[in-house]
Amino acid sequence: MIEPIILSKTDSTAANSTFKNAITNEPVTIILVIGDSTRSNGAVQKLSSLINSEDHFYNSVRVVQAPTISFILDTLEELKVSPRLDAINWSSVDSYVLLSISNVFNNIGNVVLASKYDNRSTYYIEKSIMLAMAYDQNLNT
């Protein structure tokens, strides 16, 4: 069973270290779940269920939950963002529930607003994974 990575709620150094380790040392697409709400916890459970299913689509996906997003915000802001995305509003990042990060170049492929997630959660999860994979390229050029 592949367990979700839950970042520390109280220790910013540990949360940031664990997050950096996940995005640099794991050859997987990361779905970052933001917050510690009922919606966020439900998203982690749904993603864990999908990742541990027999569906090959989810084999290279891992879920990371950031209960206190401010602990890793500086690291997130350093990541390149897909050119197809609108600018991410980092000052209100808690309005998002999901953020996908590609597995080689660590680009942000998609973000999902919390207000939209509940309507079609599986759709937004799968879209986020696909967009992370699609924009797993060097965006420094």
PDB file of C-alpha atoms in Angstrom:
ATOM      1  CA  MET A   1       0.000   0.000   0.000  1.00  0.00           C
ATOM      2  CA  ILE A   2       1.336   3.410  -0.979  1.00  0.00           C
ATOM      3  CA  GLU A   3       0.689   5.873   1.819  1.00  0.00           C
ATOM      4  CA  PRO A   4       0.190   9.607   1.285  1.00  0.00           C
ATOM      5  CA  ILE A   5       2.963  11.940   2.390  1.00  0.00           C
ATOM      6  CA  ILE A   6       1.554  14.270   5.028  1.00  0.00           C
ATOM      7  CA  LEU A   7       3.743  17.277   5.733  1.00  0.00           C
ATOM      8  CA  SER A   8       4.160  18.537   9.285  1.00  0.00           C
ATOM      9  CA  LYS A   9       1.484  20.921  10.574  1.00  0.00           C
ATOM     10  CA  THR A  10       3.779  22.454  13.170  1.00  0.00           C
ATOM     11  CA  ASP A  11       7.395  22.206  11.987  1.00  0.00           C
ATOM     12  CA  SER A  12       8.156  24.340   8.940  1.00  0.00           C
ATOM     13  CA  THR A  13      11.691  22.978   8.529  1.00  0.00           C
ATOM     14  CA  ALA A  14      10.493  19.368   8.528  1.00  0.00           C
ATOM     15  CA  ALA A  15       7.598  20.169   6.164  1.00  0.00           C
ATOM     16  CA  ASN A  16       9.846  21.958   3.688  1.00  0.00           C
ATOM     17  CA  SER A  17      12.521  19.251   3.842  1.00  0.00           C
ATOM     18  CA  THR A  18       9.982  16.473   3.266  1.00  0.00           C
ATOM     19  CA  PHE A  19       8.385  18.389   0.386  1.00  0.00           C
ATOM     20  CA  LYS A  20      11.715  19.117  -1.310  1.00  0.00           C
ATOM     21  CA  ASN A  21      12.650  15.455  -0.939  1.00  0.00           C
ATOM     22  CA  ALA A  22       9.364  14.386  -2.547  1.00  0.00           C
ATOM     23  CA  ILE A  23       9.740  16.637  -5.583  1.00  0.00           C
ATOM     24  CA  THR A  24      13.424  15.986  -6.190  1.00  0.00           C
ATOM     25  CA  ASN A  25      13.968  12.357  -5.215  1.00  0.00           C
ATOM     26  CA  GLU A  26      10.752  10.655  -6.241  1.00  0.00           C
ATOM     27  CA  PRO A  27      10.369   9.892  -9.968  1.00  0.00           C
ATOM     28  CA  VAL A  28       6.604  10.423  -9.785  1.00  0.00           C
ATOM     29  CA  THR A  29       3.989  13.034 -10.555  1.00  0.00           C
ATOM     30  CA  ILE A  30       3.069  14.767  -7.318  1.00  0.00           C
ATOM     31  CA  ILE A  31      -0.466  15.874  -6.556  1.00  0.00           C
ATOM     32  CA  LEU A  32      -0.167  18.399  -3.759  1.00  0.00           C
ATOM     33  CA  VAL A  33      -3.303  18.706  -1.647  1.00  0.00           C
ATOM     34  CA  ILE A  34      -3.493  22.056   0.074  1.00  0.00           C
ATOM     35  CA  GLY A  35      -4.901  22.491   3.563  1.00  0.00           C
ATOM     36  CA  ASP A  36      -6.367  20.411   6.350  1.00  0.00           C
ATOM     37  CA  SER A  37     -10.095  20.812   5.737  1.00  0.00           C
ATOM     38  CA  THR A  38     -12.749  18.174   5.210  1.00  0.00           C
ATOM     39  CA  ARG A  39     -12.391  18.749   1.441  1.00  0.00           C
ATOM     40  CA  SER A  40      -8.589  18.392   1.561  1.00  0.00           C
ATOM     41  CA  ASN A  41      -8.689  15.268   3.694  1.00  0.00           C
ATOM     42  CA  GLY A  42     -11.308  13.790   1.354  1.00  0.00           C
ATOM     43  CA  ALA A  43      -9.076  14.572  -1.633  1.00  0.00           C
ATOM     44  CA  VAL A  44      -6.154  12.769   0.029  1.00  0.00           C
ATOM     45  CA  GLN A  45      -8.358   9.732   0.683  1.00  0.00           C
ATOM     46  CA  LYS A  46      -9.689   9.733  -2.895  1.00  0.00           C
ATOM     47  CA  LEU A  47      -6.183  10.063  -4.365  1.00  0.00           C
ATOM     48  CA  SER A  48      -4.848   7.325  -2.082  1.00  0.00           C
ATOM     49  CA  SER A  49      -7.638   5.033  -3.192  1.00  0.00           C
ATOM     50  CA  LEU A  50      -6.922   5.753  -6.875  1.00  0.00           C
ATOM     51  CA  ILE A  51      -3.157   5.350  -6.443  1.00  0.00           C
ATOM     52  CA  ASN A  52      -3.642   1.999  -4.705  1.00  0.00           C
ATOM     53  CA  SER A  53      -6.134   0.743  -7.270  1.00  0.00           C
ATOM     54  CA  GLU A  54      -5.105  -1.593 -10.064  1.00  0.00           C
ATOM     55  CA  ASP A  55      -5.364   1.260 -12.595  1.00  0.00           C
ATOM     56  CA  HIS A  56      -1.982   1.723 -14.311  1.00  0.00           C
ATOM     57  CA  PHE A  57      -2.720   5.410 -14.900  1.00  0.00           C
ATOM     58  CA  TYR A  58      -1.994   6.106 -11.227  1.00  0.00           C
ATOM     59  CA  ASN A  59       1.163   3.966 -10.878  1.00  0.00           C
ATOM     60  CA  SER A  60       3.497   6.958 -11.124  1.00  0.00           C
ATOM     61  CA  VAL A  61       1.435   9.354  -9.004  1.00  0.00           C
ATOM     62  CA  ARG A  62       1.871  10.202  -5.337  1.00  0.00           C
ATOM     63  CA  VAL A  63      -0.150  12.454  -3.081  1.00  0.00           C
ATOM     64  CA  VAL A  64       1.419  14.971  -0.728  1.00  0.00           C
ATOM     65  CA  GLN A  65      -0.735  16.914   1.721  1.00  0.00           C
ATOM     66  CA  ALA A  66       0.400  20.316   2.966  1.00  0.00           C
ATOM     67  CA  PRO A  67      -1.808  21.130   5.969  1.00  0.00           C
ATOM     68  CA  THR A  68       0.101  24.376   6.488  1.00  0.00           C
ATOM     69  CA  ILE A  69       0.834  25.614   2.972  1.00  0.00           C
ATOM     70  CA  SER A  70       2.812  28.619   4.194  1.00  0.00           C
ATOM     71  CA  PHE A  71       5.595  26.235   5.279  1.00  0.00           C
ATOM     72  CA  ILE A  72       6.382  25.313   1.658  1.00  0.00           C
ATOM     73  CA  LEU A  73       5.215  28.434  -0.148  1.00  0.00           C
ATOM     74  CA  ASP A  74       8.734  29.714  -0.910  1.00  0.00           C
ATOM     75  CA  THR A  75       9.633  26.377  -2.507  1.00  0.00           C
ATOM     76  CA  LEU A  76       6.410  26.342  -4.532  1.00  0.00           C
ATOM     77  CA  GLU A  77       6.985  29.865  -5.806  1.00  0.00           C
ATOM     78  CA  GLU A  78      10.387  28.796  -7.166  1.00  0.00           C
ATOM     79  CA  LEU A  79       8.826  26.141  -9.415  1.00  0.00           C
ATOM     80  CA  LYS A  80       8.139  26.907 -13.064  1.00  0.00           C
ATOM     81  CA  VAL A  81       4.473  27.116 -14.048  1.00  0.00           C
ATOM     82  CA  SER A  82       2.964  25.686 -17.216  1.00  0.00           C
ATOM     83  CA  PRO A  83       2.573  28.424 -19.834  1.00  0.00           C
ATOM     84  CA  ARG A  84      -1.054  27.340 -20.286  1.00  0.00           C
ATOM     85  CA  LEU A  85      -1.975  28.292 -16.735  1.00  0.00           C
ATOM     86  CA  ASP A  86      -3.072  31.695 -15.603  1.00  0.00           C
ATOM     87  CA  ALA A  87      -0.769  33.248 -13.045  1.00  0.00           C
ATOM     88  CA  ILE A  88      -1.053  31.543  -9.678  1.00  0.00           C
ATOM     89  CA  ASN A  89      -2.208  33.882  -6.943  1.00  0.00           C
ATOM     90  CA  TRP A  90       0.312  32.924  -4.261  1.00  0.00           C
ATOM     91  CA  SER A  91      -1.178  35.336  -1.731  1.00  0.00           C
ATOM     92  CA  SER A  92      -4.405  33.311  -1.751  1.00  0.00           C
ATOM     93  CA  VAL A  93      -2.980  29.873  -2.492  1.00  0.00           C
ATOM     94  CA  ASP A  94      -5.351  28.399   0.079  1.00  0.00           C
ATOM     95  CA  SER A  95      -8.185  28.972  -2.422  1.00  0.00           C
ATOM     96  CA  TYR A  96      -6.788  25.965  -4.314  1.00  0.00           C
ATOM     97  CA  VAL A  97      -7.233  22.359  -3.265  1.00  0.00           C
ATOM     98  CA  LEU A  98      -4.930  20.573  -5.745  1.00  0.00           C
ATOM     99  CA  LEU A  99      -1.720  21.435  -7.502  1.00  0.00           C
ATOM    100  CA  SER A 100       0.097  19.006  -9.804  1.00  0.00           C
ATOM    101  CA  ILE A 101       3.884  18.869 -10.126  1.00  0.00           C
ATOM    102  CA  SER A 102       5.666  17.068 -12.951  1.00  0.00           C
ATOM    103  CA  ASN A 103       8.127  14.308 -12.149  1.00  0.00           C
ATOM    104  CA  VAL A 104      11.314  15.306 -14.018  1.00  0.00           C
ATOM    105  CA  PHE A 105      11.410  19.089 -14.289  1.00  0.00           C
ATOM    106  CA  ASN A 106       9.177  19.805 -11.270  1.00  0.00           C
ATOM    107  CA  ASN A 107       6.861  22.148 -13.135  1.00  0.00           C
ATOM    108  CA  ILE A 108       3.427  23.070 -11.894  1.00  0.00           C
ATOM    109  CA  GLY A 109       1.085  21.582 -14.472  1.00  0.00           C
ATOM    110  CA  ASN A 110      -2.287  22.506 -13.045  1.00  0.00           C
ATOM    111  CA  VAL A 111      -4.103  24.014 -10.091  1.00  0.00           C
ATOM    112  CA  VAL A 112      -7.668  23.319  -9.041  1.00  0.00           C
ATOM    113  CA  LEU A 113      -9.767  25.819  -7.150  1.00  0.00           C
ATOM    114  CA  ALA A 114     -11.431  24.441  -4.054  1.00  0.00           C
ATOM    115  CA  SER A 115     -14.720  25.897  -5.247  1.00  0.00           C
ATOM    116  CA  LYS A 116     -14.630  23.725  -8.392  1.00  0.00           C
ATOM    117  CA  TYR A 117     -13.206  20.488  -7.011  1.00  0.00           C
ATOM    118  CA  ASP A 118     -16.353  19.056  -5.419  1.00  0.00           C
ATOM    119  CA  ASN A 119     -18.324  19.186  -8.664  1.00  0.00           C
ATOM    120  CA  ARG A 120     -16.081  16.731 -10.554  1.00  0.00           C
ATOM    121  CA  SER A 121     -13.266  15.545  -8.304  1.00  0.00           C
ATOM    122  CA  THR A 122     -12.090  12.593 -10.423  1.00  0.00           C
ATOM    123  CA  TYR A 123     -12.086  14.742 -13.543  1.00  0.00           C
ATOM    124  CA  TYR A 124      -9.925  17.408 -11.875  1.00  0.00           C
ATOM    125  CA  ILE A 125      -7.550  14.810 -10.445  1.00  0.00           C
ATOM    126  CA  GLU A 126      -7.058  13.125 -13.814  1.00  0.00           C
ATOM    127  CA  LYS A 127      -6.766  16.457 -15.634  1.00  0.00           C
ATOM    128  CA  SER A 128      -4.112  17.599 -13.158  1.00  0.00           C
ATOM    129  CA  ILE A 129      -2.097  14.421 -13.664  1.00  0.00           C
ATOM    130  CA  MET A 130      -2.313  14.692 -17.457  1.00  0.00           C
ATOM    131  CA  LEU A 131      -1.305  18.359 -17.477  1.00  0.00           C
ATOM    132  CA  ALA A 132       1.667  17.668 -15.206  1.00  0.00           C
ATOM    133  CA  MET A 133       2.786  14.945 -17.601  1.00  0.00           C
ATOM    134  CA  ALA A 134       2.195  17.175 -20.630  1.00  0.00           C
ATOM    135  CA  TYR A 135       4.342  19.989 -19.237  1.00  0.00           C
ATOM    136  CA  ASP A 136       7.154  17.879 -17.876  1.00  0.00           C
ATOM    137  CA  GLN A 137       9.720  19.712 -19.970  1.00  0.00           C
ATOM    138  CA  ASN A 138      12.403  22.312 -19.437  1.00  0.00           C
ATOM    139  CA  LEU A 139      10.556  25.599 -19.019  1.00  0.00           C
ATOM    140  CA  ASN A 140      13.732  27.564 -18.286  1.00  0.00           C
ATOM    141  CA  THR A 141      14.245  28.392 -21.954  1.00  0.00           C
TER     142      THR A 141
END
